[in-house]
Short mmCIF file of C-alpha atoms and ligand atoms in Angstrom, two decimals:
data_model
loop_
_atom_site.label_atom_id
_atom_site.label_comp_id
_atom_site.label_asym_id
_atom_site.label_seq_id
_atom_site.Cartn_x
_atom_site.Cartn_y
_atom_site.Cartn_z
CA UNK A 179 -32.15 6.83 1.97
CA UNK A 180 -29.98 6.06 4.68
CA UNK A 181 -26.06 5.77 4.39
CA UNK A 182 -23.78 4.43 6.74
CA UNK A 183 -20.02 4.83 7.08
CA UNK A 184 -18.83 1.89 9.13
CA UNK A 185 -14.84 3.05 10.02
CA UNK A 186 -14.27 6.86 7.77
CA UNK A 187 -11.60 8.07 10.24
CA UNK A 188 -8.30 6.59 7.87
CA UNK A 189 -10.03 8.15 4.62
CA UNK A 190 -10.87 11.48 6.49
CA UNK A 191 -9.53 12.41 9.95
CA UNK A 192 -11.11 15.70 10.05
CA UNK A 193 -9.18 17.40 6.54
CA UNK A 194 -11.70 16.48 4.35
CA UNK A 195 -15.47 16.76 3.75
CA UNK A 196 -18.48 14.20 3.38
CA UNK A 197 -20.46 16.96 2.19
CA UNK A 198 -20.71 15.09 -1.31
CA UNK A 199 -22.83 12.00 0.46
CA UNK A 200 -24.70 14.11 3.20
CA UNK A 201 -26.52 15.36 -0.46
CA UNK A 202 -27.00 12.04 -1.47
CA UNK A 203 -29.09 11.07 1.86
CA UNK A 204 -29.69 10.43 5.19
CA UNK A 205 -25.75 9.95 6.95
CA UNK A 206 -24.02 8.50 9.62
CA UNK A 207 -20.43 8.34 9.84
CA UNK A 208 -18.92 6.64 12.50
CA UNK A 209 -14.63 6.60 12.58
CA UNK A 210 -14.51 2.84 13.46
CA UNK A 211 -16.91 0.15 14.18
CA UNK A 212 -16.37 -2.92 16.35
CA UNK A 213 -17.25 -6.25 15.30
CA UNK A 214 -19.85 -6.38 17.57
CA UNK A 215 -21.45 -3.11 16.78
CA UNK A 216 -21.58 -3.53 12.59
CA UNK A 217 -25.27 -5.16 12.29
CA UNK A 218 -26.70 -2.16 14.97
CA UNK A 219 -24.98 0.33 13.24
CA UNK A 220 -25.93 -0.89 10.02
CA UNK A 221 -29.51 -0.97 10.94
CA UNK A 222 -32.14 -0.31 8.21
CA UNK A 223 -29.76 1.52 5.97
CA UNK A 224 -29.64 0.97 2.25
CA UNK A 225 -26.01 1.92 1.68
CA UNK A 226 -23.25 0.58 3.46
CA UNK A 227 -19.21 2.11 3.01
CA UNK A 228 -16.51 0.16 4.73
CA UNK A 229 -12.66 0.35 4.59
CA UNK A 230 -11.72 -2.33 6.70
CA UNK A 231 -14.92 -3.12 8.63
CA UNK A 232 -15.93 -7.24 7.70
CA UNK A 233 -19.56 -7.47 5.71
CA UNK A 234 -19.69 -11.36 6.15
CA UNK A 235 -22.51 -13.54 4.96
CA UNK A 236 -23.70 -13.42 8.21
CA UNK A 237 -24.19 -9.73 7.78
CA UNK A 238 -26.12 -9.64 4.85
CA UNK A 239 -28.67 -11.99 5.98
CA UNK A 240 -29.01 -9.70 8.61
CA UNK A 241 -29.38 -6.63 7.45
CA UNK A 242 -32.07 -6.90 4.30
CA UNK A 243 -31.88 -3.28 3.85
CA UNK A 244 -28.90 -3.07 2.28
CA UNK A 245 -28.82 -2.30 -1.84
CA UNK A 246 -25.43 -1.50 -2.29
CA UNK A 247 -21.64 -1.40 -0.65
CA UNK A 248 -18.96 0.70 -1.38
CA UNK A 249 -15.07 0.13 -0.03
CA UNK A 250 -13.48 3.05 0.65
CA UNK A 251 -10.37 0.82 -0.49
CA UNK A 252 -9.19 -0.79 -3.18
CA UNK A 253 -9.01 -4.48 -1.38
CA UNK A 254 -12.07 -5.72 -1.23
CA UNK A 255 -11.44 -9.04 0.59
CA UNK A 256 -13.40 -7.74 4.07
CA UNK A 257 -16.39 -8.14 2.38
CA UNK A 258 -17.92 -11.06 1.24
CA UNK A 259 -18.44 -10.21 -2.39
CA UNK A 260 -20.21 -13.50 -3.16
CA UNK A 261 -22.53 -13.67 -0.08
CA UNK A 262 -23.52 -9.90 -1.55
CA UNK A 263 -23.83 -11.14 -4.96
CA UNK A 264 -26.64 -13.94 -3.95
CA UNK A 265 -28.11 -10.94 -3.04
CA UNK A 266 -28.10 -9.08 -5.74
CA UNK A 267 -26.04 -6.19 -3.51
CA UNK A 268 -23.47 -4.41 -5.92
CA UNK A 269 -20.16 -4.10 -4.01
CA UNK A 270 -18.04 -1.17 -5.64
CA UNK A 271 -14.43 -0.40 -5.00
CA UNK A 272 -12.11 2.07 -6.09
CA UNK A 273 -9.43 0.85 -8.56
CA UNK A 274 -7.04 3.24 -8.40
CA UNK A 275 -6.54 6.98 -6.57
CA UNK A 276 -3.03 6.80 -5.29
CA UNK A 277 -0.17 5.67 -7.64
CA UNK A 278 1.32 8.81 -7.77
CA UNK A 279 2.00 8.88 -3.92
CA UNK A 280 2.67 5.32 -3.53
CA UNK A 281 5.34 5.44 -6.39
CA UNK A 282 6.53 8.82 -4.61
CA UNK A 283 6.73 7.14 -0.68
CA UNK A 284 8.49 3.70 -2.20
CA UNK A 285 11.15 6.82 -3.34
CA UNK A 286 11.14 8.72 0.03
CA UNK A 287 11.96 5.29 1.85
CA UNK A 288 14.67 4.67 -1.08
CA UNK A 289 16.09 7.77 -0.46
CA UNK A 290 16.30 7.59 3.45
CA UNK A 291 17.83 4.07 3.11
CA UNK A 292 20.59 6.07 1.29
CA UNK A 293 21.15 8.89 2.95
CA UNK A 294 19.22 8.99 6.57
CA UNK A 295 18.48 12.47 6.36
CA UNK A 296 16.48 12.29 9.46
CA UNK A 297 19.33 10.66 11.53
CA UNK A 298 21.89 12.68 10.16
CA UNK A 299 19.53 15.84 11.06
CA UNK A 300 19.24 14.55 14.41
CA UNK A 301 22.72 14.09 15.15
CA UNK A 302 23.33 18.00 13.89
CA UNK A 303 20.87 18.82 16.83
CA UNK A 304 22.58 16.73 19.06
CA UNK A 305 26.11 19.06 18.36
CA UNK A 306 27.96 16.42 16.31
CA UNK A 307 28.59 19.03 13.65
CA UNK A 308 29.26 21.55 16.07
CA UNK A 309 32.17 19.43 17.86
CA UNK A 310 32.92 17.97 14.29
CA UNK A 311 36.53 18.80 13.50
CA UNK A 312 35.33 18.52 9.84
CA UNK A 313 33.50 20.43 7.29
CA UNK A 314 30.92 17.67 7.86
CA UNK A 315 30.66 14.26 8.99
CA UNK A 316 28.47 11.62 7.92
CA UNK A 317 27.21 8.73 10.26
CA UNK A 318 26.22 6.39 7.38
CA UNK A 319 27.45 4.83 4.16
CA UNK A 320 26.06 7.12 1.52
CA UNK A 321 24.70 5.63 -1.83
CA UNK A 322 24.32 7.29 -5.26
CA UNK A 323 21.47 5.50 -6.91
CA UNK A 324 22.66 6.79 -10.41
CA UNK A 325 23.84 3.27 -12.70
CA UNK A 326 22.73 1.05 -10.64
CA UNK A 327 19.81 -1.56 -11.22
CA UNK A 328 16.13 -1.09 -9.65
CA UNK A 329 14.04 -4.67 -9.73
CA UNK A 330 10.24 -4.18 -9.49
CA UNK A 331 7.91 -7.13 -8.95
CA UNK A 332 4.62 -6.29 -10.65
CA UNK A 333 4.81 -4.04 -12.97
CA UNK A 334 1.13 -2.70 -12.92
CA UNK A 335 0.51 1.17 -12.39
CA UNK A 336 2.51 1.69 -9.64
CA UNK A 337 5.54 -0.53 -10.25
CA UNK A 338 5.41 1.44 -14.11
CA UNK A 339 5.21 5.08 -12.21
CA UNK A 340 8.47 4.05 -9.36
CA UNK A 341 9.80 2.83 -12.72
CA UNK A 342 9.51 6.24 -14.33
CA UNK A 343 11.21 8.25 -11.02
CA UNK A 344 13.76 5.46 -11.10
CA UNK A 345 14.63 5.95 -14.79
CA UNK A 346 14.92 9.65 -13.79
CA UNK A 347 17.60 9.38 -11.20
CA UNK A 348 19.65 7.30 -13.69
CA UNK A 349 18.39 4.46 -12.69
CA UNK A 350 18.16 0.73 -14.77
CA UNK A 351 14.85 -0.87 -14.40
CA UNK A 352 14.50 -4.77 -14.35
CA UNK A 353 10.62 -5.51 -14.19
CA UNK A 354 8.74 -9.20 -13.52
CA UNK A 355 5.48 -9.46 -14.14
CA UNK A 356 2.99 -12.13 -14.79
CA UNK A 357 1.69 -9.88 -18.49
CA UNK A 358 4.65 -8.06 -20.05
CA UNK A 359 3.90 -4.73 -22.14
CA UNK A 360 6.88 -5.10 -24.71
CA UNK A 361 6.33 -1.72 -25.88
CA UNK A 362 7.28 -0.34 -22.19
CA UNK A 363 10.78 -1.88 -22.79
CA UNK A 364 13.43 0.62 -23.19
CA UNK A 365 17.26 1.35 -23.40
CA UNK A 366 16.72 2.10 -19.40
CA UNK A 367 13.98 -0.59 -18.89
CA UNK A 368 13.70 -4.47 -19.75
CA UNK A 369 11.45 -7.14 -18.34
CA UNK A 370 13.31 -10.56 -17.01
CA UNK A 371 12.45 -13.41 -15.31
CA UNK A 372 12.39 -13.55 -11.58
CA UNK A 373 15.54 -15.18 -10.98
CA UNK A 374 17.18 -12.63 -13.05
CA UNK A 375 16.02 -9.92 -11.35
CA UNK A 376 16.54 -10.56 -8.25
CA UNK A 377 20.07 -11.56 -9.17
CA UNK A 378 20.91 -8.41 -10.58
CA UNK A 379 19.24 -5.81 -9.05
CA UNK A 380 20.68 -3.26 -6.18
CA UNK A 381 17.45 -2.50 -5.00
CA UNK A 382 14.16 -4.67 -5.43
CA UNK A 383 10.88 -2.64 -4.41
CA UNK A 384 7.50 -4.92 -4.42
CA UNK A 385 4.26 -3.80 -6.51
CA UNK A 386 2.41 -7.41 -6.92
CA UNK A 387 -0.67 -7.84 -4.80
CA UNK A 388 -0.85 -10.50 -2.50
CA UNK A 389 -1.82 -13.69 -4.40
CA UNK A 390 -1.10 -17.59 -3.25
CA UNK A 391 1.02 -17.22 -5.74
CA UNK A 392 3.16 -13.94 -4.26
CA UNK A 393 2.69 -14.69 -1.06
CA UNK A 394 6.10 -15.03 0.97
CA UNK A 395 8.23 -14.02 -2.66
CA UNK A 396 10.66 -12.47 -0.90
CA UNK A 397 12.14 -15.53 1.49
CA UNK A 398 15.32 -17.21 2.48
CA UNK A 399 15.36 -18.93 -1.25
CA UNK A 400 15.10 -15.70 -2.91
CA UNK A 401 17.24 -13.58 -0.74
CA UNK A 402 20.22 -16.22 -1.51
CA UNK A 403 19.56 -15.36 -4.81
CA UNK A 404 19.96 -11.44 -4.79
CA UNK A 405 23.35 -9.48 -4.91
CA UNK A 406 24.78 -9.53 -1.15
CA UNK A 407 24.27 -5.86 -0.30
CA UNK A 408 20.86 -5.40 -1.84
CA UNK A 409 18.08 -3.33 -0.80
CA UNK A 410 14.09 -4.28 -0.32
CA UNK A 411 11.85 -1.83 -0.37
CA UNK A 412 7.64 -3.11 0.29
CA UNK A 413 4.85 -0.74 -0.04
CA UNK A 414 2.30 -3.52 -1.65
CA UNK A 415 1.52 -5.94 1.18
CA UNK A 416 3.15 -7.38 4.33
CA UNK A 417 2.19 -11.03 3.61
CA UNK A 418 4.67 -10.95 -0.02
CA UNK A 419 7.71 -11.34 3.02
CA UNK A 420 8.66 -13.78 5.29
CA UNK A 421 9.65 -11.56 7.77
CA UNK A 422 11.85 -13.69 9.62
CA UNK A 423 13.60 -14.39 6.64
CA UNK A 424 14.27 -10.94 5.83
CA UNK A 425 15.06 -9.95 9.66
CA UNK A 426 17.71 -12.71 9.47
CA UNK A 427 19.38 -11.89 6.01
CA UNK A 428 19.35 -7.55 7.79
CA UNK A 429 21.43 -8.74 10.64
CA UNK A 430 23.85 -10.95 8.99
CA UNK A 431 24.20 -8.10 6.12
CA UNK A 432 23.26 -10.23 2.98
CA UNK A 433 20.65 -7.38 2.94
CA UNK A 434 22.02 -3.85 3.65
CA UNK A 435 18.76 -2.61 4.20
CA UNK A 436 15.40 -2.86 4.18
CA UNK A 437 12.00 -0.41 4.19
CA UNK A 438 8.63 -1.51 4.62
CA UNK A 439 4.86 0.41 4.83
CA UNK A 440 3.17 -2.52 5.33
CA UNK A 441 3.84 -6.11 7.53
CA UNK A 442 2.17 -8.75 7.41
CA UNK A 443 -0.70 -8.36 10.23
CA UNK A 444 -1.50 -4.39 11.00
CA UNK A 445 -1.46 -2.83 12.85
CA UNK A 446 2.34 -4.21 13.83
CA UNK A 447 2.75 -6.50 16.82
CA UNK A 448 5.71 -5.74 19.28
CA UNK A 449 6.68 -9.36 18.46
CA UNK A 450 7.22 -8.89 14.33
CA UNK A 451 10.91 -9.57 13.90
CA UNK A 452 11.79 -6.51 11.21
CA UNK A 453 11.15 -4.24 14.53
CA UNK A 454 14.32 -5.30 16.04
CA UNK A 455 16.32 -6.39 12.36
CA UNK A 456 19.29 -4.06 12.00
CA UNK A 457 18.92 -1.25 8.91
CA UNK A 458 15.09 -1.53 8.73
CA UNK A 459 12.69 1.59 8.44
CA UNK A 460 8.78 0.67 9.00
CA UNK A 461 6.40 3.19 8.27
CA UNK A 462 2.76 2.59 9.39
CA UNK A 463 0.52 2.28 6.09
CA UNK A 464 0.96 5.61 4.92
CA UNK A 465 2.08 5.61 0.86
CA UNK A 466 -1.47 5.79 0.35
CA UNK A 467 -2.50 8.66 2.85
CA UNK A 468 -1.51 12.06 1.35
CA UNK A 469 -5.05 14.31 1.31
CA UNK A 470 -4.74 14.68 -2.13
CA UNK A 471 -5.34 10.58 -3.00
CA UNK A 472 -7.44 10.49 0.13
CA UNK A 473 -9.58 13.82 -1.64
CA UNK A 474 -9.87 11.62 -4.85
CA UNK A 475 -10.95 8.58 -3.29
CA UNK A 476 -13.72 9.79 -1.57
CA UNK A 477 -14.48 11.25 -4.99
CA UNK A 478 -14.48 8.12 -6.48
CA UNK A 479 -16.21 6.75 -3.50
CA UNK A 480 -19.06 9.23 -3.75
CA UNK A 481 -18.85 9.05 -7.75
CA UNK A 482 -19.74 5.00 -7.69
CA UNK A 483 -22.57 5.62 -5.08
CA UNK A 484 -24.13 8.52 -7.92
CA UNK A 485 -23.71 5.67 -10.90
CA UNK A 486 -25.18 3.25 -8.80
CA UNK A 487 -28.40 5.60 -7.88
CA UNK A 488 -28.48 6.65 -11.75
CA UNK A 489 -28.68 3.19 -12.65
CA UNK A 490 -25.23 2.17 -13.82
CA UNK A 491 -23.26 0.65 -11.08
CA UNK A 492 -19.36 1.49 -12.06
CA UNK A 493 -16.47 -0.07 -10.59
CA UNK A 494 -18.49 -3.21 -9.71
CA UNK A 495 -16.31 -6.23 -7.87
CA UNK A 496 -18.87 -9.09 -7.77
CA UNK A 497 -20.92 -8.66 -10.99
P1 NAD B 179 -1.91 -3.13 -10.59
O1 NAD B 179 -3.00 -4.14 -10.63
O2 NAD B 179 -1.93 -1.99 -11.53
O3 NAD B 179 -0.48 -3.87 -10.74
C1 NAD B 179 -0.15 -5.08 -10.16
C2 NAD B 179 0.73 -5.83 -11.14
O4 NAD B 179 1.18 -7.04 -10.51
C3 NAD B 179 0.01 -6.24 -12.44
O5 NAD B 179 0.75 -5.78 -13.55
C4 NAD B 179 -0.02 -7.76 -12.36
O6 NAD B 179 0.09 -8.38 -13.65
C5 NAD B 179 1.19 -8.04 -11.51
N1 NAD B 179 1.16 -9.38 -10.93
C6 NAD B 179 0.09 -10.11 -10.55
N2 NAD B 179 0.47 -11.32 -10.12
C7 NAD B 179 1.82 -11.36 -10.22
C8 NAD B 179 2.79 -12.32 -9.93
N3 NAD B 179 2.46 -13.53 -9.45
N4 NAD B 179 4.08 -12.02 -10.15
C9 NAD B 179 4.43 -10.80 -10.64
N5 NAD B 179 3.54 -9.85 -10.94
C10 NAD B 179 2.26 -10.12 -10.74
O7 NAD B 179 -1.90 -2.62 -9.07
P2 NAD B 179 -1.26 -1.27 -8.53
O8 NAD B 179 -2.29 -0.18 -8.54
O9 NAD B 179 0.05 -1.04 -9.18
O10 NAD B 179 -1.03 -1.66 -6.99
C11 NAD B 179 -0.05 -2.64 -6.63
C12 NAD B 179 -0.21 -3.01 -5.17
O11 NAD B 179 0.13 -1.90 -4.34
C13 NAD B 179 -1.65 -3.33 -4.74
O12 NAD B 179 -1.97 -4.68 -5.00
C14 NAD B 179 -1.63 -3.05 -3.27
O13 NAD B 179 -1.30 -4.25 -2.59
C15 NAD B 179 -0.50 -2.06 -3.09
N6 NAD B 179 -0.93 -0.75 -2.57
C16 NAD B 179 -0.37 -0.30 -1.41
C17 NAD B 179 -0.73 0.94 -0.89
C18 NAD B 179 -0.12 1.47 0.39
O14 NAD B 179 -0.66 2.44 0.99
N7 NAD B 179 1.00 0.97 0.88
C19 NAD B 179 -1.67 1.74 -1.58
C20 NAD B 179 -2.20 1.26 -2.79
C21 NAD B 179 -1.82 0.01 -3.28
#
């Protein structure tokens, strides 16, 4: 049986192993696969992983080899699911691997927004402590998070689990979400409507996916409606801001800052207006990315693949 990783760098730049698959069958691996390379490299083989490689129609008319298709992702929109279901193809993703370190990286861009360790470590190795006439100096305003008001927009796994580090810094948690779990309300956590939220919240971090119905929720309209001073964080996807919105509300200071993992096309074009917005940190698509969610989604990966040859497909996207 032959297997075929279209584009496996992202998942595993060289830290991990595909030793799991390589027992499962004949494999190729390639780190990243131009559009005009996926039906030769695709070939005869039966099984097919992408991440972010496109499976159109087109391609599976193409290639009648293929059984089965597993993302190495939890999107699965680069492959179309439907066009795979006329042919009976399974396409498998993997629901969930990284909360934890998402939940963990929308706090590490929190906590640089209020106190820029890096740029206050940089200016100690530049000498400004040394010619400091201080104790100590600091270059920014410095913000206690402790009291003050978190808003999360969908409140699914990882909205709940940068709830639950929020809560722990003394923290209040405002949540909106389409389904509310009344029995996650607390004394530190309440759901509200969307208006509410964003007018009361210090700091608004995005955990909806990208819907018609999410996309551009954070836009001039909405930004008049939060607390002058507030901070966005988004490590869901790009699309859920209109970046020019937000880039305009950063440099007239409506918004004191903002940190994003993820614009709205990737990689980032020199031309995106957050890249020159004042008080904005971008990270490139990396809450995802520690080895230890990349470890267990290539166990997941391999895992679906194994149900799949056992006869029961798990984690199915287009049954
Ligand atoms: P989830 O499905 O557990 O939670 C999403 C929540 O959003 C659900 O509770 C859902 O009811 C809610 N929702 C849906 N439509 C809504 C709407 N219109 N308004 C408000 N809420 C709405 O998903 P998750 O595992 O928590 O992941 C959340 C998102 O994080 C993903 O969709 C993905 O875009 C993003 N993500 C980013 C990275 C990264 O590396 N930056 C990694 C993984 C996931």
């Amino acid at each position: 049986m032959k297997i075929v990783v279209l584009d496996g760098y992202t998942l595993n730049p060289g830290d991990l192993t595909w030793e799991r698959l390589e027992k499962l069958g004949d494999l190729t691996v390639y780190d990243r696969t131009p559009a005009d390379k996926i039906l030769e490299r695709i070939g005869d083989a039966e099984i097919v992983y992408t991440n972010k490689t496109p499976l159109t129609r087109e391609t599976f008319e193409k290639a009648p080899n293929i059984k089965w298709v597993g993302l190495l992702a939890t999107g699965y929109n680069v492959v179309d699911v439907d066009a795979a279901k006329e042919k009976g193809i399974p396409v498998a993703n993997i629901p969930t691997y990284g909360t934890a370190a998402v939940a963990q990286f929308a706090f590490a861009l929190l906590l640089e927004m209020c106190h820029h360790v890096w740029a206050h470590n940089e200016a100690v190795k530049k000498g400004e402590w040394t010619n400091c006439p201080d104790f100590c100096f600091w270059n920014y305003p410095l913000i206690e998070l402790a009291g003050k008001t978190m808003g999360i927009i969908g409140f699914g796994r990882i909205g709940q689990a940068t709830a639950k580090i929020a809560q722990a810094v003394g923290m209040k948690v405002l949540a909106y979400d389409e389904y509310q779990n009344k029995a996650l309300e607390s004394d530190t956590l309440k759901y509200v409507e969307l208006d509410e939220l964003l007018a009361k919240s210090d700091v608004i971090s995005l955990h909806c996916p990208l819907f018609e119905s999410t996309k551009g929720i954070i836009n001039k309209n909405t930004i008049a409606k939060m607390k002058d001073g507030a901070m966005i964080i988004n490590t869901s996807r790009g699309p859920l801001i209109v970046e020019e919105d937000l880039a305009e509300a950063l440099n007239s200071g409506k918004i004191a800052g903002a940190a994003v993992d993820v614009v709205s096309t990737e990689p980032i074009k020199m031309d995106n207006p957050l890249l020159k917005a004042k008080n904005c940190i971008i990270t490139p698509h990396i809450a995802w990315a520690p080895k230890e969610s990349r470890e267990r989604l290539m166990n997941i990966a391999v895992d679906n693949l194994e149900a799949f040859l056992a006869g029961n497909p798990v984690n199915v996207v287009n049954k």
